[in-house]
Short mmCIF file of C-alpha atoms in Angstrom, two decimals:
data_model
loop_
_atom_site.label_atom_id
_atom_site.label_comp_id
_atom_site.label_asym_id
_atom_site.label_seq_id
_atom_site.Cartn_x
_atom_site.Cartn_y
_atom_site.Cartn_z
CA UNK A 1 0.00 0.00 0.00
CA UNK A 2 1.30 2.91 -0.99
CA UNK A 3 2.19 5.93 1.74
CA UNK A 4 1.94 8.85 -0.92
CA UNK A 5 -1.91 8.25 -2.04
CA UNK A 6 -3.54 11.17 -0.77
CA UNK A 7 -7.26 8.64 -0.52
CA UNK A 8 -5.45 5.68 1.19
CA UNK A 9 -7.35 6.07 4.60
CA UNK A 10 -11.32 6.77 3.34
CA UNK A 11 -10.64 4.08 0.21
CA UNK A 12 -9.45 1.43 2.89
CA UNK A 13 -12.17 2.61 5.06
CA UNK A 14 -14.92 1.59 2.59
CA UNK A 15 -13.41 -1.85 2.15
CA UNK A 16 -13.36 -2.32 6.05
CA UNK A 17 -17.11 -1.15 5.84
CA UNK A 18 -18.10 -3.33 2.36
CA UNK A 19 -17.10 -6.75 4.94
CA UNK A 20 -17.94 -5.65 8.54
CA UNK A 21 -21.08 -7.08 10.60
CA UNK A 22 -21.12 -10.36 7.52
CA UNK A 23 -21.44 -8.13 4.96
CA UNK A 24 -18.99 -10.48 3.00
CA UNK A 25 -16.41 -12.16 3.08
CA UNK A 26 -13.31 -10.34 2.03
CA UNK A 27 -12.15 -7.42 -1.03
CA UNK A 28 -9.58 -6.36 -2.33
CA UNK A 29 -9.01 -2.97 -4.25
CA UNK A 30 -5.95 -2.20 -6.79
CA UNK A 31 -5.79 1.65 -7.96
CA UNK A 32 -3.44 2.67 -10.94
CA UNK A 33 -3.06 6.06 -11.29
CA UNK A 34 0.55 6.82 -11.88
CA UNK A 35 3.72 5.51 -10.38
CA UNK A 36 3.44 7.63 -6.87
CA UNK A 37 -0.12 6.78 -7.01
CA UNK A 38 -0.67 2.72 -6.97
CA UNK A 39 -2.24 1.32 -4.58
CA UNK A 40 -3.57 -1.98 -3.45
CA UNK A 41 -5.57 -2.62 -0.67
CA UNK A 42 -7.64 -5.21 1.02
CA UNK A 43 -10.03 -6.36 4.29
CA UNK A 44 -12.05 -9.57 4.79
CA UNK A 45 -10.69 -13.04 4.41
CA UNK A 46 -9.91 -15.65 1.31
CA UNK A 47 -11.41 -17.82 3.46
CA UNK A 48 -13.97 -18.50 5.85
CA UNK A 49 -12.74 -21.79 7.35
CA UNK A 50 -8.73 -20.80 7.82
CA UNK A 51 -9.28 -16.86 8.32
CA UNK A 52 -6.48 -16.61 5.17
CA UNK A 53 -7.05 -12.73 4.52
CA UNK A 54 -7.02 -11.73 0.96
CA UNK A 55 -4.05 -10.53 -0.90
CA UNK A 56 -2.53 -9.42 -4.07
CA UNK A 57 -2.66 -12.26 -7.17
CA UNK A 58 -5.46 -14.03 -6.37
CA UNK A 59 -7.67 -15.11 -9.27
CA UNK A 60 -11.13 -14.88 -9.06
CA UNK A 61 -14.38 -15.04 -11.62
CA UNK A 62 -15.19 -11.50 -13.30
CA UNK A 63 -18.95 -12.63 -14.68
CA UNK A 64 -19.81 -9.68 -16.86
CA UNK A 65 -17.00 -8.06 -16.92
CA UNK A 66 -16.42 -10.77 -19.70
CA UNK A 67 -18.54 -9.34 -22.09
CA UNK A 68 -15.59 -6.48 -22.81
CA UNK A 69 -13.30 -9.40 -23.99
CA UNK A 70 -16.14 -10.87 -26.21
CA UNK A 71 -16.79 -7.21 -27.17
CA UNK A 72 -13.04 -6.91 -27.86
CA UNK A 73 -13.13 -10.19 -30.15
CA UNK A 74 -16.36 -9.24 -31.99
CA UNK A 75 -14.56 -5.82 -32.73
CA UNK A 76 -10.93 -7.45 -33.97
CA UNK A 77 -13.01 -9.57 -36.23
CA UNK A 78 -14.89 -7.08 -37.76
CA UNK A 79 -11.66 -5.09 -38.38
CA UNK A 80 -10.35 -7.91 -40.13
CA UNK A 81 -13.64 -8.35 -42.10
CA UNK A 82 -14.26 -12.05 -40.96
CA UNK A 83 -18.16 -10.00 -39.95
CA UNK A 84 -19.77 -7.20 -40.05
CA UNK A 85 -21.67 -5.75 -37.02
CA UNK A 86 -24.97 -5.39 -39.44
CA UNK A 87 -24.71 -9.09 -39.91
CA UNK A 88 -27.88 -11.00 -39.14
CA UNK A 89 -27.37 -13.53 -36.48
CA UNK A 90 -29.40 -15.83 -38.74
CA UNK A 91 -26.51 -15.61 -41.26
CA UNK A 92 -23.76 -17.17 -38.73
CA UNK A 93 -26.57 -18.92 -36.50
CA UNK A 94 -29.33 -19.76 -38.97
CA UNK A 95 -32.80 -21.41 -37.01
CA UNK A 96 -30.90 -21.31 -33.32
CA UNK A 97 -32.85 -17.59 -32.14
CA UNK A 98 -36.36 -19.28 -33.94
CA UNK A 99 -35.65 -22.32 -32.17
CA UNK A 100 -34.15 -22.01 -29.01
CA UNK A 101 -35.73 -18.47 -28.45
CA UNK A 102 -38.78 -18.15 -30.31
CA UNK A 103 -37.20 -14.88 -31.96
CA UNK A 104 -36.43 -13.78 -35.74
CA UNK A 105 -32.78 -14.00 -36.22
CA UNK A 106 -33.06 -12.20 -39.39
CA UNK A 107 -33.59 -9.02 -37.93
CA UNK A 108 -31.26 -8.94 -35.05
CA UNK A 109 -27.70 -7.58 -35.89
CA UNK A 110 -24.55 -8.27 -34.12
CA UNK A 111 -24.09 -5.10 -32.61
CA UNK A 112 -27.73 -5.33 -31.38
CA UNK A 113 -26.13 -8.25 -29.28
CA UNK A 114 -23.62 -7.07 -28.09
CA UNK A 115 -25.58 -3.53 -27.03
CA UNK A 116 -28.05 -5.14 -25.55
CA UNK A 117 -30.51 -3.79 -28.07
CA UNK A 118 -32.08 -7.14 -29.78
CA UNK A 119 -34.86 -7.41 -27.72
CA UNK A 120 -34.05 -11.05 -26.56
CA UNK A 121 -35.09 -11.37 -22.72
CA UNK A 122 -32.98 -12.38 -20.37
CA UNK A 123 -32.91 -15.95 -18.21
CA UNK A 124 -30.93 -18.26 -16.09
CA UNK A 125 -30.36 -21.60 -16.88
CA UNK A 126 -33.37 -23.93 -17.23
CA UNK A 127 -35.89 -20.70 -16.98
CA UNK A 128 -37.96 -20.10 -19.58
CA UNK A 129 -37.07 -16.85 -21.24
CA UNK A 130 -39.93 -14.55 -21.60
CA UNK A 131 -41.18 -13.53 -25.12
CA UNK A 132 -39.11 -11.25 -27.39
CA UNK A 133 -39.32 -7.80 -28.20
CA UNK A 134 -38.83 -6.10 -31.34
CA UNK A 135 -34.79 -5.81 -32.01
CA UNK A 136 -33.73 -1.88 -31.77
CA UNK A 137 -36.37 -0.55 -29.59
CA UNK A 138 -34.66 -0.39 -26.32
CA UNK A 139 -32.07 -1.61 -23.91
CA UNK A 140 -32.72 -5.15 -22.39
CA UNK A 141 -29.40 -6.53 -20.46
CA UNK A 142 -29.08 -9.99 -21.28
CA UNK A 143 -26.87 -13.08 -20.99
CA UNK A 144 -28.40 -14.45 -24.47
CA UNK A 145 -27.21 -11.59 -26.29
CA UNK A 146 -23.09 -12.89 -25.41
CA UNK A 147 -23.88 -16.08 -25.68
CA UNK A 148 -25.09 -15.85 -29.11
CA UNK A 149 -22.54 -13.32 -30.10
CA UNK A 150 -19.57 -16.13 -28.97
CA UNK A 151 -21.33 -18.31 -30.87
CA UNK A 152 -21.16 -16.04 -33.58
CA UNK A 153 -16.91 -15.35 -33.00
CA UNK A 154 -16.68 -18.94 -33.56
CA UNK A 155 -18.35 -19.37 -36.18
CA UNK A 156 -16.36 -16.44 -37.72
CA UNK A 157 -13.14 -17.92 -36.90
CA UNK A 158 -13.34 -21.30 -36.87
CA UNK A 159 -11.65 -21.75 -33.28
CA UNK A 160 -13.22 -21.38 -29.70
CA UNK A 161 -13.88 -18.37 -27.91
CA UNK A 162 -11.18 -19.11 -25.05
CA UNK A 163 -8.46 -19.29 -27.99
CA UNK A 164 -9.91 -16.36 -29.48
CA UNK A 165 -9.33 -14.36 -26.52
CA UNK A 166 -6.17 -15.84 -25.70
CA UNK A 167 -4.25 -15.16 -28.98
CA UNK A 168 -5.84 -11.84 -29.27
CA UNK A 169 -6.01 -10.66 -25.79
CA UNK A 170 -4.13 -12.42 -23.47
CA UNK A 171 -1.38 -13.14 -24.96
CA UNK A 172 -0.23 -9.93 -26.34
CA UNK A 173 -0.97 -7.87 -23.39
CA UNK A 174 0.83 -10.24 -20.88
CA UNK A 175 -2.33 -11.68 -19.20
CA UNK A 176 -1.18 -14.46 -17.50
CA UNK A 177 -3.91 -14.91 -14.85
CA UNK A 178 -6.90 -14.04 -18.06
CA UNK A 179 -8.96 -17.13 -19.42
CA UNK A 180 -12.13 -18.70 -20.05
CA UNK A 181 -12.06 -21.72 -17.94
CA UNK A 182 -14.38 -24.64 -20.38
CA UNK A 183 -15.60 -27.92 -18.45
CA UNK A 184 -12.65 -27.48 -15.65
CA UNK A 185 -14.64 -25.49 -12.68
CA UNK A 186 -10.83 -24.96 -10.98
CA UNK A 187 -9.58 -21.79 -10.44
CA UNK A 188 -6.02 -21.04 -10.56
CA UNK A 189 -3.56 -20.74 -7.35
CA UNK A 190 -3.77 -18.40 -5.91
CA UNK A 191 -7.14 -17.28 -5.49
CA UNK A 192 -9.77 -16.65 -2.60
CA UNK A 193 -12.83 -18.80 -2.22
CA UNK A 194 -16.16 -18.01 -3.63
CA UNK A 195 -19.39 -17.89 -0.86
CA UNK A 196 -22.83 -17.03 -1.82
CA UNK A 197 -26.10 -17.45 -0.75
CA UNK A 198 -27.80 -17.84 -3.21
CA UNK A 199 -28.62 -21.18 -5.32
CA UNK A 200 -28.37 -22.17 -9.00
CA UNK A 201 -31.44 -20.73 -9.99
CA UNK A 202 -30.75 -17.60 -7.64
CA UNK A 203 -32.74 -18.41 -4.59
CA UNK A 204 -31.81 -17.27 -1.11
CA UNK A 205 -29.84 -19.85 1.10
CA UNK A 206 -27.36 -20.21 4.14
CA UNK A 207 -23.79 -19.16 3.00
CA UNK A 208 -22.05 -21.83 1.24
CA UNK A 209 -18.49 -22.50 -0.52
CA UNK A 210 -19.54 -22.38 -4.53
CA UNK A 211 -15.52 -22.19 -5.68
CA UNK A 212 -15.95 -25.54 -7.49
CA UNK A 213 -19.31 -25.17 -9.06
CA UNK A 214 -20.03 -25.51 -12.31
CA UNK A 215 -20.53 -22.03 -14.05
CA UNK A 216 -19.81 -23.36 -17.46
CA UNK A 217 -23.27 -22.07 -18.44
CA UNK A 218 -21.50 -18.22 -18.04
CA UNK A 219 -19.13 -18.78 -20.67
CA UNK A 220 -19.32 -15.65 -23.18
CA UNK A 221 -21.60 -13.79 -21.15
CA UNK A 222 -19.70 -14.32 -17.77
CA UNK A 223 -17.43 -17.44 -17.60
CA UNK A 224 -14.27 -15.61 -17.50
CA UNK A 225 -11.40 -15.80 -14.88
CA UNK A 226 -8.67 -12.67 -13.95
CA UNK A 227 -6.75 -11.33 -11.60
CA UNK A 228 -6.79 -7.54 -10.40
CA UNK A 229 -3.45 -6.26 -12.15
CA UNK A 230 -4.25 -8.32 -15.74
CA UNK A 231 -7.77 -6.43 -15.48
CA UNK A 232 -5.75 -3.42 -15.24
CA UNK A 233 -3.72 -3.89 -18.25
CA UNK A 234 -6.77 -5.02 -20.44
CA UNK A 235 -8.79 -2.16 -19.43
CA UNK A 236 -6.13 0.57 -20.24
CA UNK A 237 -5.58 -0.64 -23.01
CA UNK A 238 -8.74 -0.74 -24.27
CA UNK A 239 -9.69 2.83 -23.54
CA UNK A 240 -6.04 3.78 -24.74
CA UNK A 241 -7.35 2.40 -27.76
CA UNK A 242 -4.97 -0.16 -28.12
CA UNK A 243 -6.66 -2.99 -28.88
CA UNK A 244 -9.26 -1.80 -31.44
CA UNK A 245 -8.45 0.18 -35.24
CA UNK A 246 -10.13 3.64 -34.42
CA UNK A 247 -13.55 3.09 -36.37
CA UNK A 248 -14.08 -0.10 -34.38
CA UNK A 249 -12.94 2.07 -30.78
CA UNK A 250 -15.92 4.38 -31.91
CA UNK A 251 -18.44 1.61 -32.27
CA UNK A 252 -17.26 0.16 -28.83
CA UNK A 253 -17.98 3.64 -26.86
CA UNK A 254 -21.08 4.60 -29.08
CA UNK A 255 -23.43 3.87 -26.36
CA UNK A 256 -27.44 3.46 -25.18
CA UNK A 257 -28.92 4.33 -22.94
CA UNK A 258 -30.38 2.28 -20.47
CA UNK A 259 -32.79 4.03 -17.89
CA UNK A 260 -36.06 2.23 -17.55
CA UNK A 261 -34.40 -1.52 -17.85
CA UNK A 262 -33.58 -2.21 -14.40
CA UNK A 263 -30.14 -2.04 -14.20
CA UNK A 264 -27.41 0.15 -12.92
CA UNK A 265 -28.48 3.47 -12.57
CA UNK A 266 -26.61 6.20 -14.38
CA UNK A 267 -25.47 4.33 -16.96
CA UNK A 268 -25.04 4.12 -20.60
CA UNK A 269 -23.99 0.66 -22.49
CA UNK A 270 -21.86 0.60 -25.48
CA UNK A 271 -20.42 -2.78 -27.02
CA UNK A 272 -19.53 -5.12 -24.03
CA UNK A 273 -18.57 -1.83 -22.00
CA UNK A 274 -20.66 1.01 -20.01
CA UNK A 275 -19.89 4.36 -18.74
CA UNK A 276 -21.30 5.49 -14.97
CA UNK A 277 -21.62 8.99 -13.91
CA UNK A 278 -21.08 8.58 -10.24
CA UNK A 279 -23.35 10.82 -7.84
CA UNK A 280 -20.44 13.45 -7.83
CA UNK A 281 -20.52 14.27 -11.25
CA UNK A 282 -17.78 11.96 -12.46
CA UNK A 283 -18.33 10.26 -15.43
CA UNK A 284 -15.81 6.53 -15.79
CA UNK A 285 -16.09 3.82 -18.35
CA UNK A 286 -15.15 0.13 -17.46
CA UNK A 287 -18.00 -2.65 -16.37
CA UNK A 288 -18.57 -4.91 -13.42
CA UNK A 289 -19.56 -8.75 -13.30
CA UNK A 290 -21.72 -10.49 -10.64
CA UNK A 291 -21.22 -14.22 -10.74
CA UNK A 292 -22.55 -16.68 -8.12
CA UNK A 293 -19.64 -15.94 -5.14
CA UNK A 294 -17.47 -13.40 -6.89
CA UNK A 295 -18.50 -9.76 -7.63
CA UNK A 296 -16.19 -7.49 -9.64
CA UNK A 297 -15.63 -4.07 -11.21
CA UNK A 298 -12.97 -2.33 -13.25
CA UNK A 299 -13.51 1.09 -13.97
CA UNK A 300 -11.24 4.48 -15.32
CA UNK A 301 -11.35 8.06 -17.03
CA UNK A 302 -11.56 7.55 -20.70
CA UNK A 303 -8.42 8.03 -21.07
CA UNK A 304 -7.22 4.60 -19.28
CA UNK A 305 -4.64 6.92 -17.20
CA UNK A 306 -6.97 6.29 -13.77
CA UNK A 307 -8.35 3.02 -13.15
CA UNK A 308 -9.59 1.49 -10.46
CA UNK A 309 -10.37 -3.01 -9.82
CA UNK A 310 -11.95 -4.14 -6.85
CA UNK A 311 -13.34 -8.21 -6.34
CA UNK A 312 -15.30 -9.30 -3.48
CA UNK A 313 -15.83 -12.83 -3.15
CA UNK A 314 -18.99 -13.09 -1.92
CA UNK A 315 -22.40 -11.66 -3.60
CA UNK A 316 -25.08 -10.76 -0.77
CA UNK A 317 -22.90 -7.61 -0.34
CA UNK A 318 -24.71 -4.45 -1.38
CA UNK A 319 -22.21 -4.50 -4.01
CA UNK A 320 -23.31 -1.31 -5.86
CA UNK A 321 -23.42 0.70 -2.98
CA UNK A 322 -19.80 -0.32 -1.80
CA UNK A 323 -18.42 -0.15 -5.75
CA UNK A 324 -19.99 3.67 -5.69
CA UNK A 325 -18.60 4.49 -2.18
CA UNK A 326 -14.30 3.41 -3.00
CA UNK A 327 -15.07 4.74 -6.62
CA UNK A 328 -16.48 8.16 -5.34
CA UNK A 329 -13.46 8.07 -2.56
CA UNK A 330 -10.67 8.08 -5.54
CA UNK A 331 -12.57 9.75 -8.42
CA UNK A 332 -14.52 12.67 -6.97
CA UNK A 333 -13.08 16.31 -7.68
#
């Protein structure tokens, strides 16, 4: 932890608060702002059976934060002319939206998917999704949308999603801790353990140990694995834009709104990423993920000089609230 941050005590204040009276488990915060600047902090415990606090390294599951890799991906591909956003997902996934979904593929694009735009509902595993809407109308978050659209990248590319993101992502930006875990529910050493209380289908139970569960089902629309620092160097470099040509950067911060859906307030959704104007006027780009026993967010200024990664590893926290408090304590004028 670094002396010299001028926000060290209030930001390790609201991680003391985020875990005290059960309020979860442990969390751990990373700031990069500039060399004087970094800072990593943490309260809580790895684990509730040893007391092992958190630390620096760990792994843990990012849920939704894996829809800016997918985004990512989709982007590259397009660049490349493999797709086109305006593609129908009927061309690349002809019958599966009729089918599986009871939509029209033929008039849902693949930027509608990955904005959250195509009207397809969202559900959980083994729930039966309600009916469609009509693609374009308004914003609808939804795990369908990223599965369909890594679907679609493999299709495009004739290898698997965790290779795609791998040679294009990982790889070149030094992510060593970054992948989409397939049938193997481990997580890398190190990394805390995962509580929730909540079941498969999302309904409230006693706090239980879900680091081995199979979450297979998240795969491109939250399946992915990271560590604070790799999340870090992926984010900065995609606002840098360093990752996307600078038509597809556009399309990736071209956003929607999304008041009225339900969803995190103050926020506008662009192609696997969202900005958040935070109650003190401050306006950062990034996402979060909620996964059954791991909650994250990575967030920065637009220009990827400030950012900010914080995990708990437990999800009955009132994660939003806590995520708002640290971000206000290090962002606000």
């Amino acid at each position: 932890m670094s002396a010299s941050h001028p926000h060290q005590a209030l930001l390790q204040h609201v991680l003391e608060q985020a875990v005290a009276g059960g309020g979860g488990p442990g969390i751990v915060a990373e700031l990069q702002a500039d060399s004087a600047h970094a800072w990593f902090g943490t309260a809580g415990v790895a684990d509730l059976t040893t007391g092992r606090p958190r630390g620096p390294g760990e792994h843990f599951r990012i849920g939704s934060f894996t829809k800016a890799f997918v985004g990512t991906v989709v982007l590259q591909a397009a660049a490349e002319g493999r797709l086109a956003l305006t593609d129908t997902v009927a061309r690349w996934l002809p019958g599966v939206v009729e089918e599986h979904l009871g939509g029209d593929g033929t008039r849902i694009m693949i930027k509608q998917l990955l904005n959250h735009t195509s009207g397809l509902p969202d559900a959980l595993p083994g729930q039966e999704p309600p009916s469609p809407e009509e693609p374009g109308k308004r914003f609808i978050y939804s795990k369908v949308n990223y599965t369909l659209a890594g679907m679609v990248v493999e299709g495009a590319t004739g290898a698997t999603l965790a290779e795609e993101i791998e040679r294009r992502i990982a790889r070149p930006l030094g992510l060593t801790g970054t992948y989409l875990p397939g049938a193997d529910n481990t997580i890398r050493e190190p990394h805390a353990r995962h509580y929730s209380k909540s079941d498969e289908a999302g309904g409230p139970v006693e706090v239980h140990d879900v680091t081995g569960a199979d979450l297979s089902w998240a795969g491109a629309a939250g399946g992915m694995v990271s560590t604070t620092s790799d999340l870090h160097r992926f984010l900065r470099a995609l606002l840098r834009g360093l990752l996307l040509a600078p038509a597809q950067q556009r399309e990736m911060f071209t956003t929607v709104p999304t008041e009225g859906a339900d969803w995190v307030p103050d926020t506008a959704y662009g192609l696997g990423v969202y900005s958040q104007r935070l109650p003190c006027g401050v306006t950062l780009w990034g996402g979060g993920g909620y996964i059954q026993g791991s909650v994250t967010y990575a967030m920065g200024d637009r220009d990827g000089n400030d950012t900010l990664v914080s995990n708990l590893n437990g999800d009955w926290n009132d994660f939003l609230a806590t995520f708002t408090d640290l971000y206000q304590a290090h962002f606000r004028p």
